[in-house]
Short mmCIF file of C-alpha atoms and ligand atoms in Angstrom, two decimals:
data_model
loop_
_atom_site.label_atom_id
_atom_site.label_comp_id
_atom_site.label_asym_id
_atom_site.label_seq_id
_atom_site.Cartn_x
_atom_site.Cartn_y
_atom_site.Cartn_z
CA MET A 13 -132.65 -130.33 126.65
CA SER A 14 -129.45 -132.44 126.84
CA ASP A 15 -126.43 -131.07 128.67
CA ILE A 16 -124.80 -130.50 125.29
CA GLY A 17 -127.94 -128.76 124.09
CA GLY A 18 -127.90 -126.58 127.20
CA GLN A 19 -124.30 -125.54 126.61
CA ILE A 20 -125.05 -124.66 122.98
CA ALA A 21 -128.04 -122.61 124.10
CA ASP A 22 -125.88 -120.74 126.66
CA ILE A 23 -123.25 -119.82 124.04
CA ARG A 24 -125.94 -118.69 121.60
CA ARG A 25 -127.48 -116.48 124.27
CA GLU A 26 -124.11 -115.02 125.17
CA LEU A 27 -123.11 -114.22 121.56
CA GLY A 28 -126.57 -112.97 120.52
CA ASP A 29 -126.65 -111.56 116.99
CA LYS A 30 -122.85 -111.78 116.67
CA LEU A 31 -123.46 -115.47 115.92
CA LEU A 32 -125.58 -116.93 113.10
CA ILE A 33 -126.15 -120.68 112.88
CA LEU A 34 -127.54 -121.90 109.55
CA GLY A 35 -128.81 -125.43 108.93
CA HIS A 36 -129.78 -127.31 105.80
CA HIS A 37 -133.05 -129.29 105.75
CA TYR A 38 -131.08 -132.59 105.64
CA GLN A 39 -129.57 -131.97 109.07
CA ARG A 40 -130.77 -134.10 111.98
CA SER A 41 -133.49 -132.48 114.10
CA SER A 42 -131.24 -132.18 117.18
CA VAL A 43 -128.90 -129.91 115.15
CA LEU A 44 -131.67 -127.93 113.43
CA GLY A 45 -133.11 -127.13 116.85
CA HIS A 46 -130.01 -124.96 117.45
CA CYS A 47 -130.11 -123.14 114.11
CA ASP A 48 -131.25 -119.53 113.74
CA GLU A 49 -132.42 -120.31 110.22
CA LYS A 50 -132.97 -123.50 108.27
CA GLY A 51 -133.48 -123.73 104.53
CA ASP A 52 -132.65 -125.19 101.17
CA SER A 53 -129.41 -124.30 99.39
CA LEU A 54 -130.89 -121.18 97.81
CA ALA A 55 -132.38 -119.77 101.01
CA LEU A 56 -129.19 -120.40 102.98
CA ALA A 57 -126.99 -118.73 100.34
CA ARG A 58 -129.28 -115.68 100.39
CA LEU A 59 -129.29 -115.56 104.20
CA ALA A 60 -125.49 -115.68 104.36
CA GLY A 61 -125.33 -112.76 101.94
CA LEU A 62 -127.98 -110.69 103.71
CA ASN A 63 -126.77 -111.00 107.31
CA LYS A 64 -124.61 -108.06 108.34
CA THR A 65 -124.47 -108.44 112.13
CA ALA A 66 -122.96 -111.88 112.73
CA GLU A 67 -119.19 -111.97 113.04
CA LYS A 68 -119.31 -115.75 113.08
CA ILE A 69 -121.50 -117.86 110.81
CA VAL A 70 -121.64 -121.56 111.66
CA PHE A 71 -122.87 -123.63 108.75
CA CYS A 72 -124.54 -126.95 109.53
CA GLY A 73 -124.45 -128.54 106.11
CA VAL A 74 -121.85 -129.69 103.60
CA LYS A 75 -118.69 -127.91 102.52
CA PHE A 76 -119.90 -126.39 99.23
CA MET A 77 -122.71 -124.63 101.10
CA ALA A 78 -120.28 -123.22 103.67
CA GLU A 79 -117.98 -122.07 100.83
CA SER A 80 -120.85 -120.20 99.18
CA ALA A 81 -121.63 -118.58 102.54
CA ASP A 82 -117.99 -117.50 102.80
CA VAL A 83 -118.03 -116.06 99.28
CA LEU A 84 -121.28 -114.14 99.84
CA SER A 85 -120.66 -112.94 103.40
CA GLY A 86 -118.72 -109.80 104.34
CA SER A 87 -114.96 -109.56 104.98
CA ASN A 88 -115.66 -109.00 108.71
CA GLN A 89 -117.53 -112.33 108.92
CA THR A 90 -115.97 -115.78 109.34
CA VAL A 91 -117.70 -119.00 108.31
CA PHE A 92 -117.21 -122.23 110.27
CA ILE A 93 -118.29 -125.79 109.58
CA PRO A 94 -118.57 -128.26 112.49
CA ASP A 95 -116.95 -131.06 110.46
CA PRO A 96 -114.63 -129.89 107.64
CA MET A 97 -114.78 -133.44 106.20
CA ALA A 98 -118.48 -133.04 105.39
CA GLY A 99 -118.06 -132.82 101.62
CA CYS A 100 -120.54 -133.52 98.84
CA PRO A 101 -119.34 -136.33 96.52
CA MET A 102 -121.25 -134.79 93.63
CA ALA A 103 -119.25 -131.57 93.97
CA GLN A 104 -116.06 -133.60 93.41
CA MET A 105 -117.36 -134.96 90.09
CA ALA A 106 -116.32 -131.84 88.16
CA ASP A 107 -112.83 -130.37 88.43
CA ALA A 108 -111.64 -127.09 86.96
CA GLU A 109 -109.22 -128.73 84.50
CA SER A 110 -111.91 -130.98 82.99
CA MET A 111 -114.27 -128.02 82.79
CA SER A 112 -111.63 -126.01 80.97
CA ARG A 113 -111.19 -128.86 78.43
CA ALA A 114 -114.95 -128.88 77.90
CA ARG A 115 -114.92 -125.13 77.32
CA GLU A 116 -112.18 -125.51 74.70
CA PHE A 117 -114.25 -128.15 72.92
CA LEU A 118 -117.43 -126.04 72.99
CA GLN A 119 -115.55 -123.01 71.71
CA ALA A 120 -113.15 -124.96 69.49
CA GLY A 121 -111.46 -122.92 66.81
CA GLY A 122 -113.89 -120.03 67.00
CA ASP A 123 -117.02 -120.22 64.85
CA HIS A 124 -117.36 -123.53 63.10
CA ALA A 125 -119.78 -125.56 61.01
CA TYR A 126 -121.82 -126.76 63.96
CA GLY A 127 -122.31 -123.56 65.85
CA LEU A 128 -120.78 -120.36 67.09
CA ALA A 129 -117.97 -120.18 69.61
CA GLY A 130 -120.13 -117.97 71.81
CA ASP A 131 -123.14 -120.28 71.65
CA TRP A 132 -122.72 -121.83 75.08
CA LEU A 133 -123.00 -120.48 78.61
CA PRO A 134 -122.27 -122.55 81.70
CA VAL A 135 -124.83 -123.09 84.44
CA VAL A 136 -123.20 -124.58 87.51
CA TYR A 137 -125.24 -126.30 90.21
CA VAL A 138 -124.27 -124.90 93.61
CA ASN A 139 -123.32 -128.48 94.56
CA SER A 140 -119.87 -127.82 93.12
CA THR A 141 -116.45 -126.63 94.25
CA ALA A 142 -115.67 -122.92 94.52
CA GLU A 143 -113.16 -123.40 91.64
CA ILE A 144 -115.91 -124.64 89.32
CA LYS A 145 -118.14 -121.72 90.31
CA ALA A 146 -115.22 -119.36 89.62
CA ALA A 147 -114.66 -120.85 86.15
CA CYS A 148 -118.39 -120.39 85.52
CA GLY A 149 -118.33 -116.77 86.69
CA GLU A 150 -115.33 -115.96 84.55
CA TRP A 151 -117.02 -117.54 81.48
CA GLY A 152 -120.13 -115.36 81.98
CA GLY A 153 -122.36 -118.05 83.46
CA SER A 154 -124.46 -118.42 86.58
CA THR A 155 -124.91 -120.89 89.38
CA CYS A 156 -128.32 -122.39 90.15
CA THR A 157 -129.95 -124.51 92.83
CA SER A 158 -132.63 -127.15 92.44
CA SER A 159 -135.30 -124.56 93.22
CA ASN A 160 -134.33 -122.04 90.53
CA SER A 161 -132.61 -124.08 87.79
CA ALA A 162 -135.49 -123.50 85.33
CA LYS A 163 -135.26 -119.71 85.79
CA VAL A 164 -131.49 -119.78 85.29
CA PHE A 165 -131.79 -121.93 82.14
CA GLU A 166 -134.35 -119.41 80.83
CA TRP A 167 -131.89 -116.61 81.60
CA VAL A 168 -129.41 -118.37 79.28
CA PHE A 169 -131.99 -119.13 76.55
CA GLY A 170 -133.16 -115.50 76.78
CA GLN A 171 -129.69 -114.42 75.64
CA GLY A 172 -130.02 -116.69 72.58
CA LYS A 173 -127.49 -119.15 74.06
CA LYS A 174 -127.40 -122.82 74.97
CA VAL A 175 -126.86 -124.35 78.41
CA PHE A 176 -123.76 -126.26 79.43
CA PHE A 177 -124.85 -127.66 82.82
CA LEU A 178 -122.69 -129.28 85.48
CA PRO A 179 -122.14 -131.34 87.56
CA ASP A 180 -125.54 -133.10 88.05
CA GLU A 181 -126.76 -134.96 84.99
CA HIS A 182 -130.20 -135.59 86.50
CA LEU A 183 -131.05 -132.03 87.50
CA GLY A 184 -129.98 -131.06 83.97
CA TRP A 185 -132.31 -133.54 82.24
CA ASN A 186 -135.17 -132.76 84.63
CA THR A 187 -134.86 -129.00 84.22
CA GLY A 188 -134.76 -129.39 80.44
CA ALA A 189 -137.97 -131.44 80.58
CA ASP A 190 -139.63 -128.82 82.84
CA LEU A 191 -138.92 -126.26 80.13
CA GLY A 192 -140.22 -128.50 77.33
CA VAL A 193 -136.81 -129.27 75.82
CA PRO A 194 -137.12 -132.75 74.25
CA ASP A 195 -134.60 -135.45 75.25
CA ASP A 196 -133.14 -135.53 71.74
CA GLU A 197 -132.04 -131.89 72.15
CA ILE A 198 -130.08 -132.75 75.32
CA ARG A 199 -126.67 -134.46 75.25
CA LEU A 200 -124.59 -136.08 77.99
CA TYR A 201 -120.99 -134.89 78.36
CA ASP A 202 -118.84 -137.61 79.95
CA PRO A 203 -115.55 -136.02 81.10
CA ARG A 204 -113.77 -139.40 80.97
CA PHE A 205 -113.87 -139.30 77.16
CA GLU A 206 -112.29 -136.97 74.64
CA ASN A 207 -114.70 -134.11 73.90
CA GLY A 208 -116.97 -135.65 76.50
CA GLY A 209 -117.84 -138.38 73.96
CA LEU A 210 -119.64 -135.82 71.77
CA ASP A 211 -119.10 -134.73 68.16
CA ALA A 212 -120.08 -131.96 65.76
CA ASP A 213 -123.54 -133.43 65.12
CA ASP A 214 -124.28 -133.50 68.85
CA LEU A 215 -123.36 -129.83 69.22
CA ALA A 216 -125.49 -128.93 66.23
CA VAL A 217 -128.71 -130.38 67.66
CA ALA A 218 -128.20 -129.90 71.42
CA ARG A 219 -129.77 -127.00 73.32
CA ILE A 220 -128.55 -128.38 76.62
CA ILE A 221 -125.43 -130.37 77.46
CA VAL A 222 -125.36 -132.06 80.87
CA TRP A 223 -122.22 -133.23 82.64
CA LYS A 224 -122.12 -136.84 83.78
CA GLY A 225 -122.31 -136.44 87.56
CA PHE A 226 -124.85 -137.55 90.16
CA CYS A 227 -125.86 -137.68 93.81
CA LEU A 228 -125.58 -141.14 95.34
CA VAL A 229 -128.44 -140.42 97.71
CA HIS A 230 -130.93 -139.66 94.92
CA GLN A 231 -129.63 -141.76 92.03
CA ARG A 232 -130.59 -144.89 93.97
CA PHE A 233 -134.32 -144.17 93.50
CA VAL A 234 -135.57 -146.42 90.71
CA VAL A 235 -138.77 -146.89 88.71
CA GLU A 236 -139.54 -150.09 90.68
CA HIS A 237 -139.79 -148.04 93.92
CA VAL A 238 -142.50 -145.88 92.35
CA GLU A 239 -144.31 -148.85 90.82
CA HIS A 240 -144.33 -150.58 94.19
CA VAL A 241 -146.00 -147.56 95.84
CA ARG A 242 -148.53 -147.25 92.99
CA HIS A 243 -149.45 -150.90 93.52
CA GLU A 244 -149.51 -150.96 97.33
CA ARG A 245 -150.77 -147.44 98.08
CA PRO A 246 -152.60 -146.22 94.95
CA GLU A 247 -154.04 -143.26 96.87
CA ALA A 248 -150.55 -141.87 97.71
CA LYS A 249 -148.97 -138.89 95.99
CA ILE A 250 -145.26 -139.24 95.26
CA ILE A 251 -142.80 -136.31 95.24
CA VAL A 252 -139.05 -136.60 94.63
CA HIS A 253 -136.03 -134.30 94.56
CA PRO A 254 -134.92 -133.44 90.97
CA GLU A 255 -131.50 -135.01 91.58
CA SER A 256 -133.40 -138.26 91.00
CA PRO A 257 -133.17 -139.96 87.57
CA LYS A 258 -135.56 -138.58 84.94
CA GLU A 259 -137.24 -141.98 84.50
CA VAL A 260 -138.32 -141.74 88.15
CA VAL A 261 -139.22 -138.04 88.13
CA ARG A 262 -141.47 -138.47 85.10
CA ILE A 263 -143.73 -141.06 86.73
CA CYS A 264 -144.06 -139.20 90.06
CA ASP A 265 -146.74 -136.64 90.89
CA ALA A 266 -144.30 -133.82 91.63
CA HIS A 267 -140.66 -132.93 92.06
CA GLY A 268 -138.88 -130.08 93.80
CA SER A 269 -136.08 -128.81 96.00
CA THR A 270 -136.12 -129.55 99.71
CA ALA A 271 -138.03 -126.31 100.38
CA GLN A 272 -140.52 -127.11 97.61
CA ILE A 273 -141.06 -130.62 99.04
CA ILE A 274 -141.84 -129.04 102.43
CA GLU A 275 -144.28 -126.58 100.79
CA TYR A 276 -145.95 -129.47 98.92
CA VAL A 277 -146.54 -131.39 102.15
CA GLU A 278 -147.83 -128.28 103.94
CA ALA A 279 -150.36 -127.66 101.15
CA VAL A 280 -151.93 -131.15 100.89
CA ALA A 281 -155.34 -131.92 102.37
CA ASP A 282 -155.66 -133.58 105.79
CA GLY A 283 -155.77 -137.35 105.51
CA SER A 284 -153.43 -137.50 102.47
CA THR A 285 -150.61 -140.00 102.07
CA ILE A 286 -147.37 -138.60 100.66
CA VAL A 287 -144.38 -140.70 99.64
CA ILE A 288 -141.14 -138.70 99.43
CA GLY A 289 -137.94 -139.51 97.57
CA THR A 290 -135.17 -137.52 99.19
CA GLU A 291 -132.72 -137.68 102.11
CA VAL A 292 -134.31 -139.60 104.95
CA ASN A 293 -133.72 -137.04 107.74
CA LEU A 294 -136.05 -134.59 106.01
CA VAL A 295 -138.63 -137.30 105.30
CA GLU A 296 -138.65 -138.51 108.91
CA ARG A 297 -138.90 -134.97 110.29
CA LEU A 298 -141.84 -134.15 108.00
CA ALA A 299 -143.52 -137.41 109.08
CA GLU A 300 -143.13 -136.38 112.71
CA GLU A 301 -144.28 -132.77 112.17
CA HIS A 302 -147.40 -133.80 110.24
CA LYS A 303 -148.26 -136.88 112.34
CA GLY A 304 -152.02 -137.34 112.67
CA ARG A 305 -152.70 -134.98 109.74
CA VAL A 306 -150.80 -136.49 106.80
CA GLU A 307 -149.16 -139.89 106.48
CA ILE A 308 -145.61 -139.47 105.17
CA LEU A 309 -143.45 -142.36 103.97
CA ALA A 310 -139.99 -142.64 102.41
CA LEU A 311 -139.87 -143.85 98.79
CA SER A 312 -136.82 -145.77 100.03
CA PRO A 313 -134.71 -144.68 103.02
CA SER A 314 -131.60 -142.93 101.69
CA VAL A 315 -129.00 -141.26 103.91
CA CYS A 316 -126.54 -138.49 103.07
CA ALA A 317 -123.55 -139.68 105.10
CA ASN A 318 -121.88 -136.28 104.74
CA MET A 319 -124.79 -134.23 106.03
CA ALA A 320 -124.90 -136.73 108.92
CA LYS A 321 -121.33 -135.83 109.95
CA ILE A 322 -122.67 -132.74 111.73
CA ASN A 323 -124.03 -133.40 115.21
CA GLU A 324 -124.56 -131.59 118.51
CA ASN A 325 -121.10 -132.65 119.73
CA ASN A 326 -119.08 -131.12 116.90
CA LEU A 327 -121.42 -128.10 116.82
CA LEU A 328 -120.66 -127.47 120.49
CA ASP A 329 -116.91 -128.00 119.88
CA VAL A 330 -116.93 -125.24 117.26
CA LEU A 331 -118.97 -122.88 119.41
CA LYS A 332 -116.66 -123.30 122.41
CA THR A 333 -113.41 -122.20 120.74
CA PHE A 334 -114.10 -121.41 117.05
CA PRO A 335 -110.95 -123.31 116.03
CA ALA A 336 -109.01 -122.27 112.93
CA GLU A 337 -109.34 -125.78 111.42
CA SER A 338 -113.13 -125.34 111.27
CA GLU A 339 -112.92 -122.04 109.36
CA VAL A 340 -113.98 -122.09 105.71
CA HIS A 341 -111.93 -119.80 103.47
CA VAL A 342 -112.22 -119.59 99.72
CA ASP A 343 -109.08 -118.22 98.07
CA VAL A 344 -109.55 -114.50 97.23
CA ALA A 345 -109.16 -114.81 93.44
CA VAL A 346 -111.43 -117.87 93.33
CA ALA A 347 -113.96 -116.11 95.54
CA GLU A 348 -114.12 -113.09 93.23
CA ASN A 349 -115.20 -115.04 90.12
CA SER A 350 -117.28 -117.46 92.14
CA ARG A 351 -119.19 -114.47 93.58
CA LEU A 352 -119.96 -113.30 90.02
CA ALA A 353 -121.66 -116.64 89.27
CA LEU A 354 -123.56 -116.71 92.57
CA GLU A 355 -124.68 -113.09 92.28
CA ARG A 356 -125.94 -113.62 88.72
CA MET A 357 -128.12 -116.40 90.12
CA LEU A 358 -129.41 -114.26 92.99
CA ALA A 359 -130.19 -111.40 90.60
CA ALA A 360 -131.91 -113.63 88.01
CA THR A 361 -134.20 -115.47 90.44
P1 LIG B 4 -131.75 -128.27 98.01
O1 LIG B 4 -131.17 -127.12 97.26
O2 LIG B 4 -133.01 -128.76 97.44
O3 LIG B 4 -131.84 -127.94 99.46
O4 LIG B 4 -130.77 -129.53 97.84
C1 LIG B 4 -129.46 -129.56 98.25
C2 LIG B 4 -128.92 -130.90 98.10
O5 LIG B 4 -127.77 -131.14 98.38
C3 LIG B 4 -129.79 -131.95 97.61
O6 LIG B 4 -129.12 -133.15 97.61
FE1 LIG B 5 -124.42 -133.98 98.00
FE2 LIG B 5 -126.37 -135.73 97.55
FE3 LIG B 5 -125.62 -135.20 100.06
FE4 LIG B 5 -126.97 -133.39 98.60
S1 LIG B 5 -127.71 -135.37 99.32
S2 LIG B 5 -125.17 -133.00 99.86
S3 LIG B 5 -126.09 -133.76 96.56
S4 LIG B 5 -124.37 -136.16 98.44
#
């Protein structure tokens, strides 16, 4: 173990269960080796809410994940992030003011010719700011992650309502398709345009409206990548994260959250070849872990520069002094409504 690794291990031993280090699957292996738990967004949110002993929770991931941990953890617990600049660009693609304009449009003037004011409920992907989650909670909606979006959409449909999903267009389209909602009953809301570029006819036919937002890491997967694999390695199975464009997802063998991708790889027969379309740290780690049993290749290497901001050096820096600038605090009023949206998700799935 490196000297830095040794120092981290010493501090962890000293603090025992007063310290909880959580790590997302996209973290580099050297960081994950120091984490008490690793997981996808859903698992990590649950863990932060369930842990009662740790006074300090260090979150190795991006800011929105650490914010959710702060919202779900107890008042005696403080959440830290090793690099406070580790944001998620997708989370910045929806702001509370634009969401409020969208809500006005969807509820315009009470009941109207193309639907009822109460027709729509928001579903907010956890890859969003705490303010967006709060607006969702206050409106009666729920958050979701890529592993439970279908269940949360069903929770909305079960109430006889329609889904207003933000901020990832692709997860919205892909979840709709998983539930058998045809493309012509899904509309794209582009916040740059008045009423998102939609009109009364769109609202009349749509069962799902998806916000125009995306993840740079996954949007770069294209149909040609899949076609290339099909041509060169016809025996390979291809699995991608559902933040990938629907045209890609539909010609792959499977899609799923980071945890579901890991489960998929663990379940395949020895000697298989699996091509994975997601952040490259996870792909490379799976390739290493399953070496000699399963051949694992990247659909195309794609790096999340923000996840990569966390390393052993800044993890050790936090653990040495727990500096105030690394603390993650969601404003109390925002946290209250944001918790409503997160807890609805945890209860529904
Ligand atoms: P998961 O919820 O699948 O872990 O994904 C989080 C994420 O940020 C994917 O880009
Ligand atoms: Fe955000 Fe994409 Fe990075 Fe996930 S992979 S944290 S969605 S930028």
